[in-house]
Amino acid sequence: MKLIIKPNKGFGKIEVEINEELWGEIERLGERYGVSPESVIEIALRGEFREPKGNLEELERKAKELEERTWELEKEYAPLRFKAYGLSEDNRILAIELSGLIAENSQLKRFLRMKPERNLELRKLISYYLQG
């Protein structure tokens, strides 16, 4: 495989022949660290390697333990989130019904020639539940 390195400015470019084994290793490094193969080559050319602070195996073990703990907490809180979603949908339905009843009450008061009430706090509460 031919690798062509072009500068951001200017005309100079470098052409390098890379064998398939080396290119495969570059792609594996890119997948492992979540970067593009071009970034791996750029880091290698610039020498911007970072040495891990501490024991790498110990850090990987701690990360694995934290990931397992995260999934345990996810299993624990998933039912609670589902119930909270159900309650928020119930609140939204109740807010819609309440809004309809307020409108009906207002119409009845107008029909009876009574002064309609403007309850701003109740309207804000209804608006809150309809938004969320």
PDB file of C-alpha atoms in Angstrom:
ATOM      1  CA  MET A   1       0.000   0.000   0.000  1.00  0.00           C
ATOM      2  CA  LYS A   2       1.250   3.463  -0.813  1.00  0.00           C
ATOM      3  CA  LEU A   3       0.961   6.161   1.856  1.00  0.00           C
ATOM      4  CA  ILE A   4       1.059   9.762   0.655  1.00  0.00           C
ATOM      5  CA  ILE A   5       1.642  12.500   3.204  1.00  0.00           C
ATOM      6  CA  LYS A   6       0.785  16.012   2.007  1.00  0.00           C
ATOM      7  CA  PRO A   7       1.477  19.177   3.970  1.00  0.00           C
ATOM      8  CA  ASN A   8      -1.328  21.611   4.770  1.00  0.00           C
ATOM      9  CA  LYS A   9       0.535  24.323   2.840  1.00  0.00           C
ATOM     10  CA  GLY A  10       3.098  24.068   0.113  1.00  0.00           C
ATOM     11  CA  PHE A  11       3.923  21.576  -2.589  1.00  0.00           C
ATOM     12  CA  GLY A  12       6.104  18.969  -0.860  1.00  0.00           C
ATOM     13  CA  LYS A  13       4.717  15.502  -0.322  1.00  0.00           C
ATOM     14  CA  ILE A  14       6.137  12.238   0.902  1.00  0.00           C
ATOM     15  CA  GLU A  15       5.305   8.860  -0.610  1.00  0.00           C
ATOM     16  CA  VAL A  16       5.989   5.743   1.453  1.00  0.00           C
ATOM     17  CA  GLU A  17       5.298   2.106   0.591  1.00  0.00           C
ATOM     18  CA  ILE A  18       3.656   0.251   3.536  1.00  0.00           C
ATOM     19  CA  ASN A  19       3.236  -3.515   3.538  1.00  0.00           C
ATOM     20  CA  GLU A  20      -0.168  -5.042   4.310  1.00  0.00           C
ATOM     21  CA  GLU A  21       0.946  -6.441   7.674  1.00  0.00           C
ATOM     22  CA  LEU A  22       1.956  -2.994   8.955  1.00  0.00           C
ATOM     23  CA  TRP A  23      -1.242  -1.423   7.595  1.00  0.00           C
ATOM     24  CA  GLY A  24      -3.300  -4.127   9.355  1.00  0.00           C
ATOM     25  CA  GLU A  25      -1.519  -3.346  12.625  1.00  0.00           C
ATOM     26  CA  ILE A  26      -2.198   0.386  12.155  1.00  0.00           C
ATOM     27  CA  GLU A  27      -5.900  -0.344  11.575  1.00  0.00           C
ATOM     28  CA  ARG A  28      -6.028  -2.581  14.685  1.00  0.00           C
ATOM     29  CA  LEU A  29      -4.475   0.200  16.774  1.00  0.00           C
ATOM     30  CA  GLY A  30      -6.999   2.670  15.382  1.00  0.00           C
ATOM     31  CA  GLU A  31      -9.925   0.374  16.243  1.00  0.00           C
ATOM     32  CA  ARG A  32      -8.525  -0.366  19.697  1.00  0.00           C
ATOM     33  CA  TYR A  33      -8.187   3.294  20.640  1.00  0.00           C
ATOM     34  CA  GLY A  34     -11.127   4.604  18.629  1.00  0.00           C
ATOM     35  CA  VAL A  35      -9.174   6.804  16.209  1.00  0.00           C
ATOM     36  CA  SER A  36      -8.683   6.759  12.469  1.00  0.00           C
ATOM     37  CA  PRO A  37      -5.642   5.026  10.919  1.00  0.00           C
ATOM     38  CA  GLU A  38      -4.521   8.441   9.668  1.00  0.00           C
ATOM     39  CA  SER A  39      -4.431   9.702  13.261  1.00  0.00           C
ATOM     40  CA  VAL A  40      -2.351   6.680  14.313  1.00  0.00           C
ATOM     41  CA  ILE A  41       0.190   7.457  11.589  1.00  0.00           C
ATOM     42  CA  GLU A  42       0.218  11.151  12.514  1.00  0.00           C
ATOM     43  CA  ILE A  43       0.832  10.347  16.182  1.00  0.00           C
ATOM     44  CA  ALA A  44       3.602   7.926  15.237  1.00  0.00           C
ATOM     45  CA  LEU A  45       5.305  10.482  12.973  1.00  0.00           C
ATOM     46  CA  ARG A  46       5.102  13.280  15.524  1.00  0.00           C
ATOM     47  CA  GLY A  47       6.125  11.058  18.423  1.00  0.00           C
ATOM     48  CA  GLU A  48       3.214  12.187  20.588  1.00  0.00           C
ATOM     49  CA  PHE A  49       2.969   8.959  22.543  1.00  0.00           C
ATOM     50  CA  ARG A  50       1.601   9.110  26.037  1.00  0.00           C
ATOM     51  CA  GLU A  51       2.912   6.675  28.569  1.00  0.00           C
ATOM     52  CA  PRO A  52       0.262   5.329  30.933  1.00  0.00           C
ATOM     53  CA  LYS A  53       0.526   6.525  34.505  1.00  0.00           C
ATOM     54  CA  GLY A  54       0.558   3.465  36.691  1.00  0.00           C
ATOM     55  CA  ASN A  55       0.085  -0.196  35.953  1.00  0.00           C
ATOM     56  CA  LEU A  56      -1.914  -0.589  32.729  1.00  0.00           C
ATOM     57  CA  GLU A  57      -3.349  -3.990  33.691  1.00  0.00           C
ATOM     58  CA  GLU A  58      -4.508  -2.603  37.040  1.00  0.00           C
ATOM     59  CA  LEU A  59      -6.159   0.367  35.330  1.00  0.00           C
ATOM     60  CA  GLU A  60      -7.910  -1.924  32.831  1.00  0.00           C
ATOM     61  CA  ARG A  61      -9.125  -4.154  35.695  1.00  0.00           C
ATOM     62  CA  LYS A  62     -10.521  -1.131  37.558  1.00  0.00           C
ATOM     63  CA  ALA A  63     -12.239   0.090  34.390  1.00  0.00           C
ATOM     64  CA  LYS A  64     -13.801  -3.357  33.920  1.00  0.00           C
ATOM     65  CA  GLU A  65     -15.017  -3.362  37.553  1.00  0.00           C
ATOM     66  CA  LEU A  66     -16.519   0.104  37.119  1.00  0.00           C
ATOM     67  CA  GLU A  67     -18.246  -0.986  33.926  1.00  0.00           C
ATOM     68  CA  GLU A  68     -19.746  -4.020  35.689  1.00  0.00           C
ATOM     69  CA  ARG A  69     -20.914  -1.813  38.574  1.00  0.00           C
ATOM     70  CA  THR A  70     -22.458   0.609  36.077  1.00  0.00           C
ATOM     71  CA  TRP A  71     -24.474  -2.201  34.489  1.00  0.00           C
ATOM     72  CA  GLU A  72     -25.615  -3.395  37.938  1.00  0.00           C
ATOM     73  CA  LEU A  73     -26.866   0.117  38.735  1.00  0.00           C
ATOM     74  CA  GLU A  74     -28.513   0.327  35.319  1.00  0.00           C
ATOM     75  CA  LYS A  75     -30.430  -2.898  36.039  1.00  0.00           C
ATOM     76  CA  GLU A  76     -31.452  -1.549  39.431  1.00  0.00           C
ATOM     77  CA  TYR A  77     -32.707   1.837  38.225  1.00  0.00           C
ATOM     78  CA  ALA A  78     -34.285   0.837  34.906  1.00  0.00           C
ATOM     79  CA  PRO A  79     -37.599  -0.204  36.525  1.00  0.00           C
ATOM     80  CA  LEU A  80     -37.703   3.058  38.482  1.00  0.00           C
ATOM     81  CA  ARG A  81     -37.162   5.103  35.322  1.00  0.00           C
ATOM     82  CA  PHE A  82     -39.936   3.140  33.609  1.00  0.00           C
ATOM     83  CA  LYS A  83     -42.327   3.842  36.493  1.00  0.00           C
ATOM     84  CA  ALA A  84     -41.351   7.523  36.483  1.00  0.00           C
ATOM     85  CA  TYR A  85     -42.070   7.679  32.748  1.00  0.00           C
ATOM     86  CA  GLY A  86     -45.485   6.092  33.340  1.00  0.00           C
ATOM     87  CA  LEU A  87     -46.279   8.595  36.060  1.00  0.00           C
ATOM     88  CA  SER A  88     -45.234  11.522  33.888  1.00  0.00           C
ATOM     89  CA  GLU A  89     -47.538  10.283  31.108  1.00  0.00           C
ATOM     90  CA  ASP A  90     -50.376   9.926  33.638  1.00  0.00           C
ATOM     91  CA  ASN A  91     -49.722  13.494  34.797  1.00  0.00           C
ATOM     92  CA  ARG A  92     -49.829  14.718  31.210  1.00  0.00           C
ATOM     93  CA  ILE A  93     -53.202  13.018  30.638  1.00  0.00           C
ATOM     94  CA  LEU A  94     -54.562  14.505  33.864  1.00  0.00           C
ATOM     95  CA  ALA A  95     -53.327  17.952  32.838  1.00  0.00           C
ATOM     96  CA  ILE A  96     -55.152  17.642  29.517  1.00  0.00           C
ATOM     97  CA  GLU A  97     -58.352  16.584  31.293  1.00  0.00           C
ATOM     98  CA  LEU A  98     -58.008  19.387  33.821  1.00  0.00           C
ATOM     99  CA  SER A  99     -57.484  21.921  31.063  1.00  0.00           C
ATOM    100  CA  GLY A 100     -60.681  20.721  29.384  1.00  0.00           C
ATOM    101  CA  LEU A 101     -62.633  20.931  32.643  1.00  0.00           C
ATOM    102  CA  ILE A 102     -61.363  24.464  33.266  1.00  0.00           C
ATOM    103  CA  ALA A 103     -62.478  25.493  29.780  1.00  0.00           C
ATOM    104  CA  GLU A 104     -65.890  23.882  30.340  1.00  0.00           C
ATOM    105  CA  ASN A 105     -66.229  25.614  33.710  1.00  0.00           C
ATOM    106  CA  SER A 106     -65.325  28.936  32.107  1.00  0.00           C
ATOM    107  CA  GLN A 107     -67.989  28.454  29.411  1.00  0.00           C
ATOM    108  CA  LEU A 108     -70.605  27.584  32.012  1.00  0.00           C
ATOM    109  CA  LYS A 109     -69.756  30.711  34.028  1.00  0.00           C
ATOM    110  CA  ARG A 110     -70.111  32.836  30.893  1.00  0.00           C
ATOM    111  CA  PHE A 111     -73.458  31.178  30.139  1.00  0.00           C
ATOM    112  CA  LEU A 112     -74.648  31.968  33.668  1.00  0.00           C
ATOM    113  CA  ARG A 113     -73.269  35.507  33.314  1.00  0.00           C
ATOM    114  CA  MET A 114     -70.813  35.025  36.149  1.00  0.00           C
ATOM    115  CA  LYS A 115     -67.331  36.448  36.226  1.00  0.00           C
ATOM    116  CA  PRO A 116     -64.802  33.817  34.967  1.00  0.00           C
ATOM    117  CA  GLU A 117     -61.787  33.198  37.194  1.00  0.00           C
ATOM    118  CA  ARG A 118     -58.206  33.366  35.930  1.00  0.00           C
ATOM    119  CA  ASN A 119     -56.128  31.000  38.038  1.00  0.00           C
ATOM    120  CA  LEU A 120     -52.597  31.652  36.746  1.00  0.00           C
ATOM    121  CA  GLU A 121     -50.887  29.215  39.114  1.00  0.00           C
ATOM    122  CA  LEU A 122     -53.108  26.375  37.934  1.00  0.00           C
ATOM    123  CA  ARG A 123     -52.455  27.302  34.291  1.00  0.00           C
ATOM    124  CA  LYS A 124     -48.683  27.294  34.956  1.00  0.00           C
ATOM    125  CA  LEU A 125     -48.970  23.859  36.537  1.00  0.00           C
ATOM    126  CA  ILE A 126     -50.948  22.526  33.578  1.00  0.00           C
ATOM    127  CA  SER A 127     -48.408  24.030  31.194  1.00  0.00           C
ATOM    128  CA  TYR A 128     -45.580  22.368  33.136  1.00  0.00           C
ATOM    129  CA  TYR A 129     -47.118  18.913  32.863  1.00  0.00           C
ATOM    130  CA  LEU A 130     -47.956  19.379  29.194  1.00  0.00           C
ATOM    131  CA  GLN A 131     -44.364  20.390  28.417  1.00  0.00           C
ATOM    132  CA  GLY A 132     -42.628  17.581  30.277  1.00  0.00           C
TER     133      GLY A 132
END
